[in-house]
Amino acid sequence: MSLIDFKILIYREEKKYFEINLKEDTEIKILSLLEKIKTNFIFDLKMNMNCRQAVCGSCAIKVNDKPILACKHSLSEFVINKNKGYTILKIEPLGKTETLGDLTTNMEKFYNSFKKIPEYLQLDLNAKQKKELYNNKIIDDCIKCGICYFICPVIEINKNFLSPSTINKNFKFLSDDRDTLKKDRLELSKSNSYQCIKCLKCLEFCPKSCDPFYKIEKTHTMLLNSKFKSSGTTHSFAIYNSIFKTGKIKESFVAIKTVGIIKSFKFMPQLFKIIFTGNFGFFKKSKNLREIKKLFFISGEKNEK
Amino acid sequence: MINSFTKTTTDVLVVGSGIAGMSAAIKAKQCGADVAIVTKLFPTRSQSCCAKGGINVCLSEEEEKDLIEETLESAKGLSSVDNIKFVASYSKKILDFFLSTGTPFSREIDGTLKRKKFGGQKTEKTCFVKSSTGFFLMQSLYEQVIKNKIKIYDNIFITDLIYLKKEQKFCGAVGFNTKDKIPLFFNAKNTIIATGGGASIYKTSSNSNYTTGDGFALALNANIPLKNIEMIQFHPTGIYGSGILVSESIRADGAFLINSNEKKFMKNYSPLKDLAPRDVITKAILNEIKEGRGCGKNRDQILLDCRHLNVDESDSLKDTATMLNDFFNINMKKDLIPIYPTAHYFMGGVEANKNGEATINSAPVKGLFVAGEVACADIHGANRLGGNSLLEAAVFGAVAGESSAKNFTSIKLSTPKTIDKNLNINSIFQNKKTLSTLSCLKIKIELKDIMQTYAGAIKTEKGLKKGLKKIEALEIKMEVADKTILEDFFETKNQLLIAKAIIKSSLARKESRGAFMRDDFAKENINIFNIYVSKFEDKIFIKKEKV
């Protein structure tokens, strides 16, 4: 047990934080600290504290801008300098714009994001033998804490984007052989999953290691292997072919292949930028094209013949 | 007055969204009724998610016989053979339902279901998903709720059931939205209470903080008695200090308990050793501590040894190991796990019959059904076997759903003209914002301490009486407590009421039976009694009835 000075800032309203100076044991969990604060300092603090074991997913908050489950993390993880001065703990709700008061977040939008997909397994009971049909190995540990949703930078600007959590859920059923709604699921994700900017935040902060980013990538692979075409899939193919043929990502080639010649005129300003930065390449191939092609063969993506 | 409430009408109203609640809603909807789930938490955040061990399933007649025999033996005379038989025979249906929803039950390499033997069982009957069975069952149920397009109203706290005196039936419930404090009235032909238990009333509890026994309070306030509410199971292996559970499945895998002499002691207490029923192990642990063989600094804990187990071999062990590592810095391969019995499950509750109807003196109450931990369907009696709670919740949830949707077209929806002045909901209209320096959470914590000290696993008359006095003092304090967060206020009020009911009921049971242990009456009575607690005009009454 080691006691350390903390300066705790609790979010109450916009630009209004409640400040507490405390000497606290670094081994205790953030949730226990909040419980203590609610008992002794802020009697009307709105917060969630339910299962205490990262199963219910209700205590997701931000501490020093890091989204966490309060029950899972202890104070020691936020101590920067043990010997000097005090450690600042800035405790805020998961979504500041969506707060229901103090540290609680309105999850309505998050829950509604799941409504975009059929959130259940659709079985065709006549299709296969019953035993095989019932044997499920796909496990989804998502506890719907909302961390990946509220940390995702795309959701703020693009309402059509299927959130990481929704793609994660969709993938659970997509990878299930028994599900009969595969086409609908792929159709739904064909353009709405390609808006991911691959910032990897969902992967970094998921408290249950669900890795939504991996599921997004896997969904893309499934889409590429399917008949469904969208600007996302053609873009991927264009990049793939560009690298295979020239050893480079030739932006001009990729743009034309993705949206067609006429539409690519829209990108004229970007085109000039590409020319200035020297990425245009003017049909030059990479010097190491042979080595690059070898990578395709090694990975099994292409046959040497 | 009723006009100030936002009204929602439905055929079947389900209060609570755990395994029992969602099972009931799905079944009722499949029977054609219009169903609404009302819950204070979003469904996937319910206490049912924390259930770890597994669900008992009988795949053959022999297994059914075994389960009936084992459950009866462990219930110590307080259960009904008929009801247990019914649950055992229904279990296969429940398994089939969960399999068809895609629940990823743990399996052997050849695809057959993995099964374990839990405490008090002779043969392997418990199916499981890793060490988080409840969580995965809940996931499946929630998906089915979505599939069946059942309406979910979350963030709603139900304060009272509405009873029509003239027609002598229940017609729904009133409550408020915790987001904006808007009063709501859910008018229904039938109401199902499936709000779960209330073990978080104890300081050391395996239950989540919001498992506050609101359903028990709803029933008491609506003049419905509670049966054997003093029968509370203390799970032997809660982690010392926090009370969070180390699943019984770990002992099924070969873990054992040791005392300060580093000796296995369960062989001295039961031939089933570390897989004895929970009440036997809890009693043994407390006895070891009492006789000075406890471990730790204060010699008040026992150790669970699982160092010899191959963690990588099984999913459920891996799951437990991750939990221990993440939350308690315990390495299962090297460290011993400090444990202490933790309040876990309420065997008693609102008396229910085989159809899931709430009953008073064995007569069904019109318009009211109960299922899950809040109900006392005479299955667990004085001690519950591992794996039986999920089974009971799923079975009686489905049964209550089915019977509540039966003949719903022929029932007329009745609406009250006024709301009774005595109902709890009225206090939300008294909008006096008083500045208070006493938080409800502080009272809750004090109550937890009182219950742990005076009404814990082993009770005495002296302690119980002292505890009762302290609770009455807390009730007075409650009048000046902060009311800014209404749900906190009502939860605390409910907990105080239940605490009183538990203590009064405990005082009336002058014996030790199963999980209920009295220091001053250490033996079982020859005569078996059921104890009923009821409330009338703020006073609590006790009735003893011979079985």
PDB file of N, CA, C and O in Angstrom, chain A residues 84-138:
ATOM      1  N   LYS A  84       7.355  13.396  -6.692  1.00  0.00           N
ATOM      2  CA  LYS A  84       7.199  14.850  -6.701  1.00  0.00           C
ATOM      3  C   LYS A  84       5.739  15.271  -6.784  1.00  0.00           C
ATOM      4  O   LYS A  84       4.972  14.759  -7.589  1.00  0.00           O
ATOM      5  N   GLY A  85       5.369  16.222  -5.972  1.00  0.00           N
ATOM      6  CA  GLY A  85       4.066  16.883  -6.071  1.00  0.00           C
ATOM      7  C   GLY A  85       2.894  15.930  -6.041  1.00  0.00           C
ATOM      8  O   GLY A  85       2.934  14.913  -5.377  1.00  0.00           O
ATOM      9  N   TYR A  86       1.849  16.296  -6.783  1.00  0.00           N
ATOM     10  CA  TYR A  86       0.656  15.464  -6.776  1.00  0.00           C
ATOM     11  C   TYR A  86       0.309  15.023  -8.191  1.00  0.00           C
ATOM     12  O   TYR A  86       0.758  15.586  -9.171  1.00  0.00           O
ATOM     13  N   THR A  87      -0.504  13.975  -8.264  1.00  0.00           N
ATOM     14  CA  THR A  87      -0.956  13.478  -9.560  1.00  0.00           C
ATOM     15  C   THR A  87      -2.340  14.033  -9.840  1.00  0.00           C
ATOM     16  O   THR A  87      -3.206  14.009  -8.963  1.00  0.00           O
ATOM     17  N   ILE A  88      -2.532  14.533 -11.045  1.00  0.00           N
ATOM     18  CA  ILE A  88      -3.856  15.046 -11.406  1.00  0.00           C
ATOM     19  C   ILE A  88      -4.678  13.937 -12.046  1.00  0.00           C
ATOM     20  O   ILE A  88      -4.208  13.208 -12.913  1.00  0.00           O
ATOM     21  N   LEU A  89      -5.921  13.771 -11.551  1.00  0.00           N
ATOM     22  CA  LEU A  89      -6.848  12.831 -12.170  1.00  0.00           C
ATOM     23  C   LEU A  89      -8.042  13.627 -12.671  1.00  0.00           C
ATOM     24  O   LEU A  89      -8.812  14.162 -11.881  1.00  0.00           O
ATOM     25  N   LYS A  90      -8.170  13.740 -13.981  1.00  0.00           N
ATOM     26  CA  LYS A  90      -9.316  14.462 -14.534  1.00  0.00           C
ATOM     27  C   LYS A  90     -10.349  13.421 -14.950  1.00  0.00           C
ATOM     28  O   LYS A  90     -10.120  12.656 -15.882  1.00  0.00           O
ATOM     29  N   ILE A  91     -11.454  13.364 -14.209  1.00  0.00           N
ATOM     30  CA  ILE A  91     -12.447  12.311 -14.463  1.00  0.00           C
ATOM     31  C   ILE A  91     -13.672  12.909 -15.161  1.00  0.00           C
ATOM     32  O   ILE A  91     -14.305  13.824 -14.651  1.00  0.00           O
ATOM     33  N   GLU A  92     -13.965  12.376 -16.337  1.00  0.00           N
ATOM     34  CA  GLU A  92     -15.054  12.913 -17.169  1.00  0.00           C
ATOM     35  C   GLU A  92     -15.944  11.787 -17.681  1.00  0.00           C
ATOM     36  O   GLU A  92     -15.538  10.628 -17.688  1.00  0.00           O
ATOM     37  N   PRO A  93     -17.161  12.150 -18.146  1.00  0.00           N
ATOM     38  CA  PRO A  93     -18.000  11.098 -18.742  1.00  0.00           C
ATOM     39  C   PRO A  93     -17.403  10.634 -20.068  1.00  0.00           C
ATOM     40  O   PRO A  93     -16.587  11.349 -20.659  1.00  0.00           O
ATOM     41  N   LEU A  94     -17.859   9.501 -20.543  1.00  0.00           N
ATOM     42  CA  LEU A  94     -17.331   8.944 -21.778  1.00  0.00           C
ATOM     43  C   LEU A  94     -17.599   9.876 -22.961  1.00  0.00           C
ATOM     44  O   LEU A  94     -16.717  10.148 -23.760  1.00  0.00           O
ATOM     45  N   GLY A  95     -18.824  10.351 -23.041  1.00  0.00           N
ATOM     46  CA  GLY A  95     -19.150  11.299 -24.107  1.00  0.00           C
ATOM     47  C   GLY A  95     -19.602  12.607 -23.493  1.00  0.00           C
ATOM     48  O   GLY A  95     -20.698  12.694 -22.976  1.00  0.00           O
ATOM     49  N   LYS A  96     -18.728  13.605 -23.541  1.00  0.00           N
ATOM     50  CA  LYS A  96     -19.039  14.857 -22.851  1.00  0.00           C
ATOM     51  C   LYS A  96     -20.274  15.542 -23.447  1.00  0.00           C
ATOM     52  O   LYS A  96     -21.050  16.158 -22.743  1.00  0.00           O
ATOM     53  N   THR A  97     -20.437  15.397 -24.762  1.00  0.00           N
ATOM     54  CA  THR A  97     -21.578  16.073 -25.382  1.00  0.00           C
ATOM     55  C   THR A  97     -22.883  15.330 -25.122  1.00  0.00           C
ATOM     56  O   THR A  97     -23.956  15.852 -25.328  1.00  0.00           O
ATOM     57  N   GLU A  98     -22.766  14.092 -24.701  1.00  0.00           N
ATOM     58  CA  GLU A  98     -23.961  13.266 -24.514  1.00  0.00           C
ATOM     59  C   GLU A  98     -24.222  12.993 -23.037  1.00  0.00           C
ATOM     60  O   GLU A  98     -24.840  12.000 -22.693  1.00  0.00           O
ATOM     61  N   THR A  99     -23.709  13.840 -22.163  1.00  0.00           N
ATOM     62  CA  THR A  99     -23.816  13.510 -20.736  1.00  0.00           C
ATOM     63  C   THR A  99     -25.256  13.643 -20.214  1.00  0.00           C
ATOM     64  O   THR A  99     -26.026  14.488 -20.660  1.00  0.00           O
ATOM     65  N   LEU A 100     -25.578  12.763 -19.286  1.00  0.00           N
ATOM     66  CA  LEU A 100     -26.881  12.804 -18.624  1.00  0.00           C
ATOM     67  C   LEU A 100     -26.716  13.427 -17.235  1.00  0.00           C
ATOM     68  O   LEU A 100     -27.508  13.213 -16.349  1.00  0.00           O
ATOM     69  N   GLY A 101     -25.654  14.145 -17.047  1.00  0.00           N
ATOM     70  CA  GLY A 101     -25.343  14.708 -15.736  1.00  0.00           C
ATOM     71  C   GLY A 101     -24.106  14.049 -15.188  1.00  0.00           C
ATOM     72  O   GLY A 101     -24.027  12.820 -15.156  1.00  0.00           O
ATOM     73  N   ASP A 102     -23.151  14.857 -14.774  1.00  0.00           N
ATOM     74  CA  ASP A 102     -21.897  14.381 -14.190  1.00  0.00           C
ATOM     75  C   ASP A 102     -21.211  13.309 -15.054  1.00  0.00           C
ATOM     76  O   ASP A 102     -20.912  13.553 -16.199  1.00  0.00           O
ATOM     77  N   LEU A 103     -21.028  12.129 -14.478  1.00  0.00           N
ATOM     78  CA  LEU A 103     -20.210  11.133 -15.160  1.00  0.00           C
ATOM     79  C   LEU A 103     -21.021  10.115 -15.965  1.00  0.00           C
ATOM     80  O   LEU A 103     -20.490   9.123 -16.448  1.00  0.00           O
ATOM     81  N   THR A 104     -22.319  10.334 -16.089  1.00  0.00           N
ATOM     82  CA  THR A 104     -23.123   9.376 -16.846  1.00  0.00           C
ATOM     83  C   THR A 104     -23.287   9.849 -18.288  1.00  0.00           C
ATOM     84  O   THR A 104     -23.352  11.045 -18.558  1.00  0.00           O
ATOM     85  N   THR A 105     -23.333   8.894 -19.190  1.00  0.00           N
ATOM     86  CA  THR A 105     -23.446   9.217 -20.606  1.00  0.00           C
ATOM     87  C   THR A 105     -24.751   8.681 -21.166  1.00  0.00           C
ATOM     88  O   THR A 105     -25.159   7.568 -20.811  1.00  0.00           O
ATOM     89  N   ASN A 106     -25.379   9.452 -22.014  1.00  0.00           N
ATOM     90  CA  ASN A 106     -26.590   8.982 -22.682  1.00  0.00           C
ATOM     91  C   ASN A 106     -26.182   8.018 -23.796  1.00  0.00           C
ATOM     92  O   ASN A 106     -25.546   8.420 -24.767  1.00  0.00           O
ATOM     93  N   MET A 107     -26.547   6.775 -23.641  1.00  0.00           N
ATOM     94  CA  MET A 107     -26.092   5.752 -24.588  1.00  0.00           C
ATOM     95  C   MET A 107     -27.089   5.532 -25.724  1.00  0.00           C
ATOM     96  O   MET A 107     -26.913   4.616 -26.522  1.00  0.00           O
ATOM     97  N   GLU A 108     -28.123   6.313 -25.754  1.00  0.00           N
ATOM     98  CA  GLU A 108     -29.194   6.118 -26.746  1.00  0.00           C
ATOM     99  C   GLU A 108     -28.646   5.940 -28.169  1.00  0.00           C
ATOM    100  O   GLU A 108     -28.980   4.988 -28.869  1.00  0.00           O
ATOM    101  N   LYS A 109     -27.772   6.866 -28.583  1.00  0.00           N
ATOM    102  CA  LYS A 109     -27.225   6.816 -29.947  1.00  0.00           C
ATOM    103  C   LYS A 109     -26.426   5.537 -30.160  1.00  0.00           C
ATOM    104  O   LYS A 109     -26.465   4.937 -31.221  1.00  0.00           O
ATOM    105  N   PHE A 110     -25.692   5.170 -29.116  1.00  0.00           N
ATOM    106  CA  PHE A 110     -24.874   3.958 -29.192  1.00  0.00           C
ATOM    107  C   PHE A 110     -25.764   2.726 -29.369  1.00  0.00           C
ATOM    108  O   PHE A 110     -25.528   1.888 -30.243  1.00  0.00           O
ATOM    109  N   TYR A 111     -26.817   2.628 -28.552  1.00  0.00           N
ATOM    110  CA  TYR A 111     -27.724   1.488 -28.663  1.00  0.00           C
ATOM    111  C   TYR A 111     -28.395   1.486 -30.033  1.00  0.00           C
ATOM    112  O   TYR A 111     -28.582   0.433 -30.643  1.00  0.00           O
ATOM    113  N   ASN A 112     -28.770   2.688 -30.499  1.00  0.00           N
ATOM    114  CA  ASN A 112     -29.452   2.766 -31.790  1.00  0.00           C
ATOM    115  C   ASN A 112     -28.556   2.342 -32.944  1.00  0.00           C
ATOM    116  O   ASN A 112     -29.052   1.896 -33.977  1.00  0.00           O
ATOM    117  N   SER A 113     -27.228   2.495 -32.761  1.00  0.00           N
ATOM    118  CA  SER A 113     -26.320   2.125 -33.839  1.00  0.00           C
ATOM    119  C   SER A 113     -26.430   0.631 -34.162  1.00  0.00           C
ATOM    120  O   SER A 113     -26.189   0.208 -35.282  1.00  0.00           O
ATOM    121  N   PHE A 114     -26.833  -0.161 -33.172  1.00  0.00           N
ATOM    122  CA  PHE A 114     -26.973  -1.603 -33.415  1.00  0.00           C
ATOM    123  C   PHE A 114     -28.212  -1.920 -34.247  1.00  0.00           C
ATOM    124  O   PHE A 114     -28.340  -2.999 -34.808  1.00  0.00           O
ATOM    125  N   LYS A 115     -29.129  -0.961 -34.290  1.00  0.00           N
ATOM    126  CA  LYS A 115     -30.374  -1.214 -35.032  1.00  0.00           C
ATOM    127  C   LYS A 115     -30.142  -1.245 -36.536  1.00  0.00           C
ATOM    128  O   LYS A 115     -31.016  -1.631 -37.301  1.00  0.00           O
ATOM    129  N   LYS A 116     -28.941  -0.799 -36.952  1.00  0.00           N
ATOM    130  CA  LYS A 116     -28.654  -0.794 -38.380  1.00  0.00           C
ATOM    131  C   LYS A 116     -28.458  -2.202 -38.935  1.00  0.00           C
ATOM    132  O   LYS A 116     -28.505  -2.405 -40.131  1.00  0.00           O
ATOM    133  N   ILE A 117     -28.164  -3.147 -38.063  1.00  0.00           N
ATOM    134  CA  ILE A 117     -27.935  -4.525 -38.526  1.00  0.00           C
ATOM    135  C   ILE A 117     -28.949  -5.463 -37.873  1.00  0.00           C
ATOM    136  O   ILE A 117     -29.507  -5.141 -36.827  1.00  0.00           O
ATOM    137  N   PRO A 118     -29.200  -6.630 -38.479  1.00  0.00           N
ATOM    138  CA  PRO A 118     -29.999  -7.625 -37.763  1.00  0.00           C
ATOM    139  C   PRO A 118     -29.142  -8.194 -36.635  1.00  0.00           C
ATOM    140  O   PRO A 118     -28.188  -8.930 -36.899  1.00  0.00           O
ATOM    141  N   GLU A 119     -29.469  -7.824 -35.408  1.00  0.00           N
ATOM    142  CA  GLU A 119     -28.593  -8.172 -34.288  1.00  0.00           C
ATOM    143  C   GLU A 119     -28.960  -9.535 -33.698  1.00  0.00           C
ATOM    144  O   GLU A 119     -29.160  -9.669 -32.502  1.00  0.00           O
ATOM    145  N   TYR A 120     -29.129 -10.519 -34.544  1.00  0.00           N
ATOM    146  CA  TYR A 120     -29.480 -11.847 -34.052  1.00  0.00           C
ATOM    147  C   TYR A 120     -29.094 -12.884 -35.093  1.00  0.00           C
ATOM    148  O   TYR A 120     -28.853 -12.563 -36.253  1.00  0.00           O
ATOM    149  N   LEU A 121     -29.024 -14.116 -34.638  1.00  0.00           N
ATOM    150  CA  LEU A 121     -28.669 -15.217 -35.525  1.00  0.00           C
ATOM    151  C   LEU A 121     -29.936 -15.728 -36.212  1.00  0.00           C
ATOM    152  O   LEU A 121     -30.922 -16.027 -35.558  1.00  0.00           O
ATOM    153  N   GLN A 122     -29.894 -15.792 -37.527  1.00  0.00           N
ATOM    154  CA  GLN A 122     -31.054 -16.323 -38.250  1.00  0.00           C
ATOM    155  C   GLN A 122     -30.690 -17.717 -38.734  1.00  0.00           C
ATOM    156  O   GLN A 122     -29.794 -17.876 -39.556  1.00  0.00           O
ATOM    157  N   LEU A 123     -31.371 -18.704 -38.185  1.00  0.00           N
ATOM    158  CA  LEU A 123     -31.030 -20.078 -38.550  1.00  0.00           C
ATOM    159  C   LEU A 123     -31.997 -20.607 -39.595  1.00  0.00           C
ATOM    160  O   LEU A 123     -33.179 -20.306 -39.558  1.00  0.00           O
ATOM    161  N   ASP A 124     -31.455 -21.398 -40.518  1.00  0.00           N
ATOM    162  CA  ASP A 124     -32.336 -22.144 -41.404  1.00  0.00           C
ATOM    163  C   ASP A 124     -32.330 -23.571 -40.879  1.00  0.00           C
ATOM    164  O   ASP A 124     -31.410 -24.350 -41.139  1.00  0.00           O
ATOM    165  N   LEU A 125     -33.366 -23.905 -40.130  1.00  0.00           N
ATOM    166  CA  LEU A 125     -33.352 -25.182 -39.415  1.00  0.00           C
ATOM    167  C   LEU A 125     -33.423 -26.391 -40.343  1.00  0.00           C
ATOM    168  O   LEU A 125     -33.109 -27.499 -39.951  1.00  0.00           O
ATOM    169  N   ASN A 126     -33.814 -26.187 -41.590  1.00  0.00           N
ATOM    170  CA  ASN A 126     -33.907 -27.336 -42.501  1.00  0.00           C
ATOM    171  C   ASN A 126     -32.590 -27.595 -43.227  1.00  0.00           C
ATOM    172  O   ASN A 126     -32.405 -28.629 -43.833  1.00  0.00           O
ATOM    173  N   ALA A 127     -31.712 -26.601 -43.168  1.00  0.00           N
ATOM    174  CA  ALA A 127     -30.534 -26.656 -44.030  1.00  0.00           C
ATOM    175  C   ALA A 127     -29.543 -27.766 -43.702  1.00  0.00           C
ATOM    176  O   ALA A 127     -29.099 -28.475 -44.574  1.00  0.00           O
ATOM    177  N   LYS A 128     -29.231 -27.923 -42.436  1.00  0.00           N
ATOM    178  CA  LYS A 128     -28.177 -28.867 -42.105  1.00  0.00           C
ATOM    179  C   LYS A 128     -28.625 -29.796 -40.990  1.00  0.00           C
ATOM    180  O   LYS A 128     -29.704 -29.670 -40.445  1.00  0.00           O
ATOM    181  N   GLN A 129     -27.772 -30.724 -40.689  1.00  0.00           N
ATOM    182  CA  GLN A 129     -28.051 -31.611 -39.565  1.00  0.00           C
ATOM    183  C   GLN A 129     -28.115 -30.782 -38.284  1.00  0.00           C
ATOM    184  O   GLN A 129     -27.359 -29.844 -38.113  1.00  0.00           O
ATOM    185  N   LYS A 130     -29.003 -31.180 -37.400  1.00  0.00           N
ATOM    186  CA  LYS A 130     -29.224 -30.388 -36.203  1.00  0.00           C
ATOM    187  C   LYS A 130     -27.964 -30.233 -35.360  1.00  0.00           C
ATOM    188  O   LYS A 130     -27.656 -29.157 -34.874  1.00  0.00           O
ATOM    189  N   LYS A 131     -27.227 -31.320 -35.212  1.00  0.00           N
ATOM    190  CA  LYS A 131     -26.062 -31.320 -34.332  1.00  0.00           C
ATOM    191  C   LYS A 131     -25.042 -30.273 -34.800  1.00  0.00           C
ATOM    192  O   LYS A 131     -24.519 -29.493 -34.013  1.00  0.00           O
ATOM    193  N   GLU A 132     -24.835 -30.305 -36.105  1.00  0.00           N
ATOM    194  CA  GLU A 132     -23.866 -29.388 -36.682  1.00  0.00           C
ATOM    195  C   GLU A 132     -24.354 -27.943 -36.533  1.00  0.00           C
ATOM    196  O   GLU A 132     -23.606 -27.033 -36.254  1.00  0.00           O
ATOM    197  N   LEU A 133     -25.661 -27.819 -36.689  1.00  0.00           N
ATOM    198  CA  LEU A 133     -26.280 -26.505 -36.655  1.00  0.00           C
ATOM    199  C   LEU A 133     -26.110 -25.856 -35.280  1.00  0.00           C
ATOM    200  O   LEU A 133     -25.998 -24.655 -35.147  1.00  0.00           O
ATOM    201  N   TYR A 134     -26.119 -26.681 -34.274  1.00  0.00           N
ATOM    202  CA  TYR A 134     -26.091 -26.154 -32.919  1.00  0.00           C
ATOM    203  C   TYR A 134     -24.677 -25.932 -32.404  1.00  0.00           C
ATOM    204  O   TYR A 134     -24.469 -25.363 -31.347  1.00  0.00           O
ATOM    205  N   ASN A 135     -23.696 -26.435 -33.134  1.00  0.00           N
ATOM    206  CA  ASN A 135     -22.341 -26.346 -32.614  1.00  0.00           C
ATOM    207  C   ASN A 135     -21.727 -24.986 -32.915  1.00  0.00           C
ATOM    208  O   ASN A 135     -21.250 -24.726 -34.015  1.00  0.00           O
ATOM    209  N   ASN A 136     -21.751 -24.152 -31.936  1.00  0.00           N
ATOM    210  CA  ASN A 136     -21.270 -22.784 -32.140  1.00  0.00           C
ATOM    211  C   ASN A 136     -19.931 -22.578 -31.460  1.00  0.00           C
ATOM    212  O   ASN A 136     -19.758 -22.901 -30.301  1.00  0.00           O
ATOM    213  N   LYS A 137     -18.990 -22.063 -32.217  1.00  0.00           N
ATOM    214  CA  LYS A 137     -17.683 -21.807 -31.604  1.00  0.00           C
ATOM    215  C   LYS A 137     -17.362 -20.328 -31.586  1.00  0.00           C
ATOM    216  O   LYS A 137     -16.325 -19.906 -31.102  1.00  0.00           O
ATOM    217  N   ILE A 138     -18.256 -19.537 -32.159  1.00  0.00           N
ATOM    218  CA  ILE A 138     -17.946 -18.112 -32.255  1.00  0.00           C
ATOM    219  C   ILE A 138     -18.328 -17.396 -30.970  1.00  0.00           C
ATOM    220  O   ILE A 138     -19.478 -17.422 -30.543  1.00  0.00           O
TER     221      ILE A 138
END
